[in-house]
Each structure stands twice: as C-alpha cells, then as structure tokens.
Short mmCIF file of C-alpha atoms in Angstrom, two decimals:
data_model
loop_
_atom_site.label_atom_id
_atom_site.label_comp_id
_atom_site.label_asym_id
_atom_site.label_seq_id
_atom_site.Cartn_x
_atom_site.Cartn_y
_atom_site.Cartn_z
CA MET A 133 -20.92 -7.80 -1.90
CA SER A 134 -17.66 -8.22 -3.79
CA PHE A 135 -14.97 -5.57 -3.93
CA GLU A 136 -15.85 -4.89 -7.53
CA GLN A 137 -19.53 -4.38 -6.75
CA LEU A 138 -18.59 -2.04 -3.93
CA PHE A 139 -16.28 -0.15 -6.24
CA HIS A 140 -18.87 0.32 -8.97
CA ASP A 141 -21.44 1.31 -6.40
CA VAL A 142 -19.39 3.86 -4.47
CA TYR A 143 -16.63 5.12 -6.76
CA PRO A 144 -18.70 7.47 -8.97
CA ARG A 145 -20.18 9.21 -5.92
CA LEU A 146 -16.87 9.32 -4.11
CA HIS A 147 -15.27 10.81 -7.19
CA ARG A 148 -17.99 13.45 -7.47
CA TYR A 149 -17.64 14.30 -3.78
CA CYS A 150 -13.88 14.67 -4.12
CA THR A 151 -14.23 16.78 -7.26
CA ARG A 152 -16.68 19.10 -5.56
CA LEU A 153 -14.42 19.34 -2.54
CA THR A 154 -11.20 20.05 -4.43
CA ALA A 155 -12.22 21.62 -7.74
CA ASP A 156 -9.46 19.54 -9.25
CA SER A 157 -10.30 16.43 -11.25
CA ASP A 158 -6.81 14.96 -10.94
CA VAL A 159 -6.61 15.38 -7.19
CA ALA A 160 -10.16 14.03 -6.88
CA GLU A 161 -9.34 10.96 -8.93
CA ASP A 162 -6.15 10.30 -6.98
CA ALA A 163 -7.89 10.62 -3.62
CA ALA A 164 -10.88 8.47 -4.59
CA GLN A 165 -8.70 5.70 -5.96
CA GLU A 166 -6.20 5.84 -3.13
CA ALA A 167 -9.07 5.39 -0.66
CA PHE A 168 -9.96 2.09 -2.34
CA VAL A 169 -6.33 0.96 -2.40
CA ARG A 170 -6.18 1.61 1.34
CA LEU A 171 -9.39 -0.31 1.86
CA LEU A 172 -7.66 -3.33 0.36
CA ASP A 173 -4.39 -2.63 2.17
CA HIS A 174 -6.13 -2.54 5.52
CA GLY A 175 -8.40 -5.48 4.78
CA VAL A 176 -11.40 -3.48 5.95
CA THR A 177 -14.55 -5.59 6.05
CA GLY A 178 -18.15 -5.01 7.05
CA GLU A 179 -21.48 -3.70 5.89
CA ARG A 180 -21.70 -1.70 2.69
CA SER A 181 -22.66 1.47 4.57
CA ARG A 182 -19.68 1.11 6.88
CA LEU A 183 -17.30 0.60 4.00
CA LYS A 184 -18.79 3.60 2.19
CA SER A 185 -18.35 5.82 5.24
CA TRP A 186 -14.81 4.58 5.65
CA LEU A 187 -13.96 5.38 2.03
CA PHE A 188 -15.39 8.90 2.19
CA LYS A 189 -13.61 9.56 5.44
CA VAL A 190 -10.25 8.40 4.12
CA ALA A 191 -10.68 10.39 0.90
CA THR A 192 -11.55 13.51 2.93
CA HIS A 193 -8.41 13.08 5.02
CA LEU A 194 -6.28 12.48 1.94
CA ILE A 195 -7.53 15.68 0.38
CA ARG A 196 -7.06 17.62 3.58
CA ASP A 197 -3.48 16.43 3.79
CA ARG A 198 -2.60 17.63 0.35
CA VAL A 199 -1.35 21.15 0.49
CA ARG A 200 -1.38 21.51 -3.24
CA VAL A 201 -5.16 21.32 -3.26
CA LYS A 202 -5.21 24.91 -2.05
CA ASP A 203 -2.81 25.91 -4.78
CA ASN A 204 -4.99 24.23 -7.32
CA ARG A 205 -8.08 26.02 -6.08
CA ALA A 206 -6.32 29.34 -6.38
CA ARG A 207 -5.08 28.43 -9.82
CA LEU A 208 -8.56 27.45 -10.88
CA LEU A 209 -10.02 30.73 -9.73
CA GLU A 210 -7.30 32.69 -11.46
CA GLU A 211 -7.14 30.85 -14.71
CA ASN A 212 -10.71 29.63 -15.03
CA PRO A 213 -11.48 26.48 -16.98
CA VAL A 214 -9.48 25.26 -19.92
CA GLN A 215 -10.38 23.36 -23.07
CA PRO A 216 -14.04 24.15 -23.65
CA PRO A 217 -16.04 21.42 -25.30
CA PRO A 218 -16.63 21.98 -29.00
CA VAL A 219 -20.38 22.38 -28.52
CA GLU A 220 -19.99 25.27 -26.08
CA THR A 221 -20.16 28.75 -27.51
CA PRO A 222 -17.85 31.45 -26.12
CA ALA A 223 -20.81 33.04 -24.34
CA GLU A 224 -21.82 29.74 -22.78
CA GLU A 225 -18.26 29.06 -21.76
CA LEU A 226 -18.03 32.43 -20.07
CA GLN A 227 -21.31 31.86 -18.28
CA ARG A 228 -20.27 28.43 -17.07
CA SER A 229 -16.89 29.66 -15.90
CA GLU A 230 -18.55 32.41 -13.94
CA ASP A 231 -21.12 30.07 -12.44
CA VAL A 232 -18.52 27.53 -11.37
CA ALA A 233 -16.17 30.17 -9.98
CA ARG A 234 -19.03 31.79 -8.06
CA VAL A 235 -20.10 28.53 -6.40
CA ARG A 236 -16.52 27.54 -5.77
CA ALA A 237 -15.76 30.84 -4.05
CA ALA A 238 -18.92 30.58 -1.95
CA LEU A 239 -18.11 27.02 -0.94
CA ASP A 240 -14.54 27.90 -0.10
CA SER A 241 -15.74 30.66 2.18
CA LEU A 242 -17.37 28.09 4.46
CA SER A 243 -15.59 26.33 7.29
CA GLU A 244 -14.22 22.89 6.53
CA ARG A 245 -16.91 21.34 8.72
CA ASP A 246 -19.75 23.08 6.92
CA ARG A 247 -18.32 22.15 3.54
CA THR A 248 -17.84 18.50 4.47
CA LEU A 249 -21.34 18.27 5.95
CA LEU A 250 -23.02 19.76 2.89
CA LEU A 251 -21.11 17.65 0.39
CA LEU A 252 -21.49 14.40 2.30
CA ARG A 253 -25.20 15.03 2.77
CA GLU A 254 -25.49 15.55 -0.97
CA GLU A 255 -24.02 12.07 -1.38
CA GLY A 256 -26.80 10.62 0.74
CA PHE A 257 -25.12 10.20 4.10
CA ALA A 258 -27.39 9.77 7.12
CA TYR A 259 -27.12 12.04 10.15
CA ARG A 260 -25.42 9.30 12.15
CA GLU A 261 -22.70 8.99 9.49
CA LEU A 262 -22.33 12.76 9.18
CA ALA A 263 -21.94 13.04 12.94
CA GLU A 264 -19.14 10.51 12.85
CA ALA A 265 -17.46 12.21 9.89
CA VAL A 266 -17.21 15.64 11.52
CA ASP A 267 -17.10 14.43 15.11
CA VAL A 268 -20.28 15.97 16.51
CA LYS A 269 -23.38 14.55 18.17
CA ALA A 270 -26.00 13.17 15.80
CA THR A 271 -28.61 15.39 17.48
CA SER A 272 -26.64 18.48 16.39
CA VAL A 273 -26.45 17.58 12.72
CA GLY A 274 -29.83 19.10 11.75
CA THR A 275 -28.88 22.44 13.25
CA LEU A 276 -25.40 22.38 11.71
CA LEU A 277 -26.78 21.49 8.29
CA ALA A 278 -29.41 24.22 8.43
CA ARG A 279 -26.74 26.77 9.35
CA ALA A 280 -24.33 25.51 6.71
CA ARG A 281 -26.99 25.83 4.03
CA GLU A 282 -27.88 29.29 5.23
CA ARG A 283 -24.22 30.35 5.13
CA LEU A 284 -23.74 28.96 1.66
CA ALA A 285 -26.91 30.68 0.42
CA ARG A 286 -25.68 33.96 1.91
CA ALA A 287 -22.24 33.50 0.38
CA LEU A 288 -23.85 32.88 -3.01
CA ASP A 289 -25.83 36.10 -2.58
CA ASP A 290 -22.60 37.96 -1.78
CA GLU A 291 -20.96 36.50 -4.88
CA ASP A 292 -23.93 37.59 -6.97
CA GLU A 293 -23.53 41.14 -5.75
CA THR A 294 -19.83 41.36 -6.52
CA MET B 139 -48.67 27.17 20.37
CA THR B 140 -45.53 28.69 21.89
CA ASN B 141 -42.86 25.98 21.48
CA HIS B 142 -41.94 26.47 17.86
CA PRO B 143 -39.37 23.97 16.56
CA ASP B 144 -36.05 25.63 15.68
CA ASP B 145 -34.49 25.49 12.22
CA GLY B 146 -32.35 22.51 13.18
CA ARG B 147 -35.38 20.49 14.15
CA LEU B 148 -37.25 21.50 11.02
CA GLN B 149 -34.21 20.60 8.95
CA THR B 150 -34.09 17.21 10.67
CA TYR B 151 -37.78 16.84 9.88
CA LEU B 152 -37.20 17.67 6.21
CA ASP B 153 -34.30 15.24 6.02
CA GLY B 154 -36.48 12.44 7.38
CA GLU B 155 -34.22 11.94 10.38
CA LEU B 156 -36.73 12.48 13.20
CA SER B 157 -37.93 9.62 15.36
CA PHE B 158 -41.54 8.59 14.93
CA ASP B 159 -42.62 10.56 18.02
CA GLY B 160 -40.63 13.60 16.92
CA LEU B 161 -42.10 13.44 13.45
CA GLU B 162 -45.62 13.25 14.79
CA ALA B 163 -45.04 16.23 17.11
CA VAL B 164 -43.60 18.42 14.36
CA GLU B 165 -46.37 17.56 11.91
CA ARG B 166 -49.01 18.26 14.54
CA HIS B 167 -47.38 21.63 15.17
CA LEU B 168 -47.16 22.48 11.48
CA LEU B 169 -50.88 21.83 11.02
CA SER B 170 -51.66 24.68 13.32
CA CYS B 171 -48.74 27.06 12.73
CA GLU B 172 -48.61 29.06 9.51
CA PRO B 173 -45.25 30.81 10.28
CA CYS B 174 -43.53 27.46 10.83
CA ARG B 175 -44.98 26.09 7.60
CA GLU B 176 -43.47 29.11 5.86
CA ARG B 177 -40.12 28.39 7.52
CA VAL B 178 -40.26 24.81 6.28
CA ASP B 179 -40.93 26.11 2.77
CA ALA B 180 -38.00 28.50 3.08
CA LEU B 181 -35.69 25.70 4.26
CA ARG B 182 -36.85 23.51 1.41
CA GLU B 183 -36.24 26.30 -1.07
CA ARG B 184 -32.78 26.93 0.34
CA GLU B 185 -31.94 23.25 0.16
CA ALA B 186 -32.95 23.16 -3.52
CA ARG B 187 -30.82 26.21 -4.18
CA VAL B 188 -27.79 24.68 -2.47
CA LYS B 189 -28.29 21.44 -4.38
CA ALA B 190 -28.46 23.29 -7.69
CA ALA B 191 -25.39 25.36 -6.82
CA LEU B 192 -23.31 22.31 -5.93
CA ALA B 193 -24.39 20.63 -9.15
CA GLN B 194 -22.82 23.58 -10.99
CA LEU B 195 -19.43 22.36 -9.81
CA ASP B 196 -19.90 19.15 -11.79
CA ARG B 197 -20.06 21.18 -15.00
CA GLN B 198 -16.36 21.82 -14.57
CA MET B 199 -15.62 18.18 -15.26
CA ASP B 200 -17.97 18.19 -18.21
CA ALA B 201 -16.21 21.24 -19.57
CA GLU B 202 -12.84 19.54 -19.28
CA GLY B 203 -14.27 16.60 -21.19
CA ARG B 204 -13.60 14.37 -18.19
CA GLU B 205 -15.81 11.41 -17.44
CA VAL B 206 -15.87 9.06 -14.52
CA GLU B 207 -14.63 5.76 -15.88
CA PRO B 208 -15.07 3.17 -13.15
CA GLU B 209 -13.54 0.30 -15.13
CA ALA B 210 -10.35 2.22 -15.81
CA ALA B 211 -10.30 3.46 -12.22
CA LEU B 212 -10.76 -0.05 -10.87
CA TRP B 213 -7.89 -1.26 -13.00
CA ARG B 214 -5.66 1.52 -11.66
CA VAL B 215 -6.64 0.63 -8.09
CA ARG B 216 -5.69 -2.99 -8.69
CA GLN B 217 -2.40 -1.99 -10.30
CA ALA B 218 -1.57 0.33 -7.41
CA ARG B 219 -2.43 -2.39 -4.96
CA ALA B 220 -0.28 -4.95 -6.81
CA ARG B 221 2.64 -2.53 -6.99
CA ARG B 222 2.38 -1.81 -3.29
CA ARG B 223 2.21 -5.47 -2.32
CA SER B 224 5.18 -6.20 -4.50
CA ALA B 225 7.15 -3.29 -2.99
CA THR B 226 6.21 -4.44 0.52
CA ARG B 227 7.49 -7.93 -0.23
CA ARG B 228 10.73 -6.60 -1.64
CA ARG B 229 11.19 -4.36 1.39
CA ARG B 230 10.54 -7.20 3.77
CA LEU B 231 12.90 -9.49 1.93
CA ALA B 232 15.63 -6.87 1.93
CA THR B 233 15.11 -6.05 5.60
CA ALA B 234 14.92 -9.69 6.56
CA ALA B 235 18.10 -10.48 4.70
CA THR B 236 19.89 -7.68 6.54
CA VAL B 237 18.61 -8.89 9.86
CA VAL B 238 19.68 -12.43 9.08
CA LEU B 239 23.16 -11.24 8.19
CA LEU B 240 23.48 -9.07 11.24
CA LEU B 241 22.22 -11.60 13.70
CA GLY B 242 23.57 -14.71 12.05
CA ALA B 243 20.11 -16.12 12.44
CA GLY B 244 19.81 -17.98 9.16
CA ALA B 245 19.25 -21.29 10.89
CA ALA B 246 16.50 -19.86 13.06
CA ALA B 247 14.80 -18.42 10.01
CA ALA B 248 14.70 -21.81 8.34
CA MET B 249 12.98 -23.47 11.28
CA PRO B 250 9.32 -24.29 10.67
CA GLY B 251 7.09 -22.02 12.67
CA SER B 252 9.76 -19.41 13.14
CA PRO B 253 8.30 -15.87 13.07
CA LEU B 254 11.32 -14.84 11.05
CA ARG B 255 10.47 -17.45 8.46
CA SER B 256 6.97 -16.14 7.87
CA TRP B 257 8.33 -12.61 7.81
CA ILE B 258 10.85 -13.52 5.12
CA ALA B 259 8.13 -15.29 3.17
CA GLY B 260 6.32 -11.94 2.96
CA ASP B 261 2.97 -12.96 4.41
CA ASP B 262 0.91 -9.88 3.65
CA GLU B 263 -2.43 -9.39 5.31
CA PRO B 264 -4.99 -11.23 3.19
CA VAL B 265 -7.26 -9.22 0.98
CA ARG B 266 -10.61 -9.79 2.59
CA VAL B 267 -13.65 -8.21 1.16
CA GLU B 268 -16.31 -10.70 2.11
CA THR B 269 -15.04 -13.68 3.94
CA ALA B 270 -17.34 -14.46 6.85
CA GLU B 271 -19.05 -17.50 5.39
CA VAL B 272 -15.90 -18.53 3.60
CA GLU B 273 -14.04 -18.65 6.88
CA THR B 274 -16.43 -21.20 8.32
CA GLU B 275 -17.64 -23.35 5.44
CA GLY B 276 -15.64 -22.74 2.31
CA ALA B 277 -17.40 -21.26 -0.68
CA ALA B 278 -17.81 -21.43 -4.41
CA LEU B 279 -18.39 -18.97 -7.21
CA SER B 280 -18.93 -18.97 -10.94
CA PHE B 281 -18.08 -16.24 -13.38
CA GLN B 282 -18.63 -15.71 -17.07
CA LEU B 283 -15.85 -15.67 -19.62
CA ARG B 284 -15.02 -12.29 -21.07
CA ASP B 285 -14.61 -12.34 -24.83
CA GLY B 286 -14.21 -16.10 -24.56
CA GLU B 287 -11.40 -15.77 -22.01
CA GLY B 288 -11.19 -16.41 -18.28
CA ARG B 289 -8.50 -16.29 -15.63
CA VAL B 290 -8.28 -17.75 -12.14
CA GLU B 291 -5.58 -16.39 -9.86
CA ILE B 292 -4.74 -18.40 -6.78
CA VAL B 293 -2.76 -16.46 -4.24
CA GLU B 294 -0.87 -17.89 -1.28
CA PRO B 295 -2.87 -21.08 -0.88
CA GLY B 296 -2.40 -22.75 2.49
CA ASP B 297 0.11 -25.60 2.80
CA GLU B 298 -2.73 -28.11 3.03
CA VAL B 299 -4.72 -26.84 0.07
CA GLU B 300 -4.91 -29.32 -2.79
CA LEU B 301 -5.34 -27.86 -6.27
CA GLN B 302 -7.63 -29.70 -8.67
CA LEU B 303 -8.71 -28.95 -12.21
CA ARG B 304 -11.46 -30.21 -14.46
CA LEU B 305 -12.67 -29.31 -17.93
CA ALA B 306 -16.43 -29.07 -18.09
CA GLN B 307 -19.20 -28.55 -20.61
CA ARG B 308 -20.33 -25.27 -19.15
CA ALA B 309 -20.29 -21.65 -20.17
CA GLU B 310 -18.73 -20.23 -17.01
CA VAL B 311 -15.69 -20.85 -14.84
CA HIS B 312 -16.51 -22.44 -11.49
CA VAL B 313 -14.26 -22.31 -8.44
CA ALA B 314 -14.81 -24.03 -5.08
CA ALA B 315 -12.43 -23.08 -2.32
CA PRO B 316 -11.77 -24.56 1.12
CA PRO B 317 -12.49 -22.67 4.37
CA GLY B 318 -10.36 -19.63 5.04
CA ALA B 319 -10.17 -18.49 1.43
CA SER B 320 -11.34 -15.09 0.27
CA PHE B 321 -12.63 -14.17 -3.16
CA GLU B 322 -12.39 -11.25 -5.50
CA THR B 323 -14.02 -11.31 -8.90
CA GLY B 324 -14.24 -9.15 -11.96
CA PRO B 325 -15.21 -9.49 -15.60
CA GLY B 326 -13.56 -12.69 -16.78
CA TRP B 327 -11.44 -13.29 -13.71
CA ALA B 328 -11.44 -14.36 -10.08
CA ARG B 329 -8.78 -14.27 -7.41
CA ILE B 330 -8.79 -16.70 -4.53
CA THR B 331 -6.52 -15.91 -1.65
CA GLY B 332 -5.50 -18.22 1.18
CA GLY B 333 -7.47 -21.23 2.33
CA HIS B 334 -6.78 -23.54 5.25
CA ARG B 335 -7.19 -27.19 4.26
CA GLY B 336 -8.98 -29.11 1.51
CA ALA B 337 -9.51 -29.11 -2.23
CA LEU B 338 -9.47 -25.91 -4.24
CA ARG B 339 -11.31 -26.99 -7.37
CA VAL B 340 -11.34 -25.09 -10.63
CA GLU B 341 -13.60 -26.04 -13.52
CA LEU B 342 -12.79 -24.46 -16.85
CA PRO B 343 -15.19 -24.39 -19.80
CA MET B 344 -13.95 -26.79 -22.46
CA ASP B 345 -14.95 -24.38 -25.18
CA ALA B 346 -13.13 -21.36 -23.78
CA ARG B 347 -11.03 -19.55 -26.32
CA ARG B 348 -8.49 -19.16 -23.59
CA ALA B 349 -8.57 -19.93 -19.87
CA SER B 350 -5.74 -19.91 -17.38
CA VAL B 351 -4.92 -20.65 -13.78
CA THR B 352 -2.02 -19.01 -11.99
CA VAL B 353 -0.67 -19.78 -8.55
CA ASP B 354 1.23 -16.98 -6.86
CA GLN B 355 1.58 -15.29 -10.23
CA ARG B 356 3.09 -18.36 -11.91
CA SER B 357 1.18 -19.72 -14.86
CA ARG B 358 0.17 -23.30 -14.04
CA VAL B 359 -2.67 -24.08 -16.43
CA GLU B 360 -3.39 -22.84 -19.93
CA LEU B 361 -6.36 -23.93 -21.98
CA ARG B 362 -6.39 -22.63 -25.55
CA GLU B 363 -8.90 -23.79 -28.11
CA GLY B 364 -9.30 -27.16 -26.37
CA VAL B 365 -5.56 -27.75 -25.85
CA LEU B 366 -4.68 -28.10 -22.17
CA GLU B 367 -1.23 -27.34 -20.82
CA VAL B 368 -0.19 -27.87 -17.22
CA ASP B 369 3.11 -26.32 -16.20
CA GLY B 370 4.02 -25.77 -19.82
CA ARG B 371 3.32 -29.34 -20.97
CA GLU B 372 0.41 -30.51 -23.03
CA VAL B 373 -1.84 -32.84 -21.08
CA ASP B 374 -4.53 -35.23 -22.27
CA PRO B 375 -7.34 -34.74 -19.75
CA ARG B 376 -8.69 -38.26 -20.37
CA GLN B 377 -5.43 -39.79 -19.22
CA ALA B 378 -4.50 -37.38 -16.45
CA ALA B 379 -7.89 -37.19 -14.74
CA ASP B 380 -9.48 -39.43 -12.15
CA ASP B 381 -12.87 -41.10 -12.61
CA GLU B 382 -14.69 -37.83 -12.01
CA GLY B 383 -12.53 -35.90 -14.41
CA TRP B 384 -10.38 -34.11 -11.81
CA ILE B 385 -6.71 -33.53 -12.48
CA SER B 386 -4.58 -32.95 -9.38
CA LEU B 387 -1.93 -30.29 -9.73
CA PRO B 388 1.35 -30.73 -7.88
CA ARG B 389 2.01 -28.03 -5.29
CA ALA B 390 4.95 -26.65 -7.25
CA PRO B 391 5.51 -26.64 -11.02
CA ASP B 392 7.50 -29.74 -12.01
CA GLY B 393 9.71 -28.07 -14.57
CA GLY B 394 8.53 -26.95 -17.99
CA ASP B 395 8.19 -23.38 -19.04
CA GLY B 396 5.28 -22.46 -16.86
CA GLY B 397 6.75 -19.52 -15.01
CA ARG B 398 5.50 -16.71 -17.19
CA ASP B 399 5.03 -13.35 -15.57
CA GLU B 400 1.38 -12.79 -14.74
CA GLY B 401 1.75 -9.06 -15.20
CA GLU B 402 1.34 -9.52 -18.95
CA ASP B 403 -2.14 -10.92 -18.49
CA HIS B 404 -3.21 -7.93 -16.47
CA LEU B 405 -2.04 -5.57 -19.12
CA GLU B 406 -3.67 -7.52 -21.92
CA GLN B 407 -7.08 -7.56 -20.36
CA ALA B 408 -7.13 -4.30 -18.55
CA PRO B 409 -9.00 -1.34 -19.97
CA GLU B 410 -6.92 1.39 -21.50
CA GLU B 411 -5.77 4.25 -19.36
CA ALA B 412 -7.99 7.29 -19.51
#
C-alpha cells in the first residue's frame, strides 16, 4: 500500500474522529494532517492496521496537548454555530445547534478514556487496538465500552431534561 | 441458569469480539434466558442511540459548509513535510558549519566516510512507506499521466546508482529502481528515494504533453511535445541513446540551465487550498 492509498483510506475517518473529539474543524484538520506528516517524518512502516492505529494515537495525543481545544469547545458552546447553509431555515438551524450542543455537552461530560473509546470504536477499531490506545487489558474493553455507552446515554438524558 | 453474562461480556458478544467458545456459550445461554435476551436488546438499542448521537456532531461541519478534501489535505501534508525537511537541512548545515568553525575540523569533515561529512550533507531518514521487497530485489512501478503530464522525482540516489532514460511508445511513465529505493506515487507523479547500486531507469511516454525528471530537486530532463531536453539542452534521442534506446544521464548536470526550482512544479500541479 502506498502512502497515498493509506492517506485516502484513513484520512477521512481520522478527520471525522478528530472533529468529533474537538468540535473544531480547524483543530481537527491540523491534528489529522500533522499525524500524517509525523508518519513520514518517523518513517513508520508496517501493516495498514498498525499504521492506522499509529495515526489515530498520534492525532489523539496532538489534540490532548493543545490547550486551546478546551477554549474552542467553550467558545462553541457559547456562540453556537456560525454561517448556516443557505438551505437551512432558521428553525432548522436552531434545532441543529441545539442537537449538536446537547451531544457535545454530553460527550464532554465523559472521562477522556470513555470518550476516546467510544469515538475510536465508532471508527471501527478492534478491542485489541482500543486496549492499546487507552492502555487497558483487551478483556476489559467490553465492560468499559458498555459503561461508556451507558454514561453517554445517561448524560444525553440529563441534557434532554435541562 | 445462574451464571448470567455481565454487560461487558454481552457487549463483547454484540461487538463480535468473543472467541468461538465464548460465542457459543453466550448464544447457548441466550437461548434459554429471556432476561438476558432483553439485556442484549437494550445494549443494542443504546449502541444505536450513541451512534446516532455521535453522528449529530458531524452536522456541525456540514453547517459550516466544510467538506473533507483528501486531495487538498494530502497536498498540505506533502508541503508541510517538504518544508520540515528543508528546515532540518538548513538547521543541520548551520549547526555543522558552527561546529566546523569551533573545532577547526574542516579537513575531517571532508574525509570520505566521516560521520561529520554525512551530517553536513543532511542525510535525512528516508521516507519509507513500503520498502520491504524493494530493499531486497529492487522494484518497478508505472503511473498514468495526469492531464498529459507526468513527473518523476529522484531523491538522494546512492553514489552507485546510474540514471537512465528512454522515450517509449506507451501511455504511462515506467520507473525501475535498484535495491534499497523506496517509492511514493500520486496522480501524475512518483518519487524514488535512495537506492544502493544499479540502474534507475525511467521511461517517459513519447506523446506526453509534458514529462520531467528531477534529481534532488534539480530539473534534469524535460520532455515537451516530443522535444527532449537534458540539463537544459535539447537532445536527439536517436543520437544520444544506446542500441536499446537508453540515454545515460551524468551524475551531476553538466552546465546548461537545468537548475530550476522544483517548488514551482509542486505549486502548478497541486490542488488549490481549501
């Protein structure tokens, strides 16, 4: 697999993962692209799955290291989205803003480990890879995922009530 | 049945991560246990809800009118990489020069095999994406022209790599590299880095609107509408080639105006910034 094939295969999912994690398209784009630059810098080689895990791990660390991500999250919650698409009516825009803010708040209420597990699982990572990403035993991943989903569902319920 | 599987085990079952024995045991249990079947349904329902909720976050990007543009992103990655490599080289050169001045070690640096010499030369780690078979046997690749244009970039070829060129009646560019080389390719271009010993052969389509070969970012070969230039001078392939049509390129450009900056090519062919 060439670098370009790997890029086209992984980048869209890595970008989505980063966007979901940060709620900031610019930060997500920076982190996803920087992960690939580092892949080249470090001359990392191996199986596709290993390279994919490596990229997600590096992007996660990059995002974690950026303090301004938190600021951006807060800003997003305060300001709500900008520039609605022309096809969206004011009512639809309001609904979307509320939906996004509600999920974002629920997700942010989780621990970093729960959040990472849920988002990586959504991108198709196997238990073995998830275990490596959050540094737990592979046999614990099912339990941790079940709890993380339960917590997120409860947090969504709480958001619905407020 | 008293040993009901816990939620973690049922989640593992739903995610298809149980071993064959584990899977069989859970399914056998579920056949006879209504409460556990209901728990599985509840877990499944919760999973669907979580999935739908997370998908809501993607609507933010849609609302901002943002789209994932892999081609533009790939171009930015390559630019960032090129900038970083260039900066690393400059840093190493500057540091090396300082060290040479401080230590008076210019003579040592000029000695073949001196670590200082390779340091000054800026030997970056090779870009290696898929090199295993290349390392042992050498390898070849072909790629299609893009809008009638193609580019071959040769980067840091080994001292014993011989560069050869041939024009061919074919639709794609073909490159065969000696052992130790690594490849990167994209639409209308390929980059070959390194190589231990042997011929690095490039075949360009005769009918290409434009095809070029650069070595360490210096333009060495230009083919435009059937006119071939090597190191800035027009060459008649029938006279310059051997019996098989191969033209050997000298290691270094022998004068001419061949040292154009490769950066222009990148900008010309790269997708526009988002």
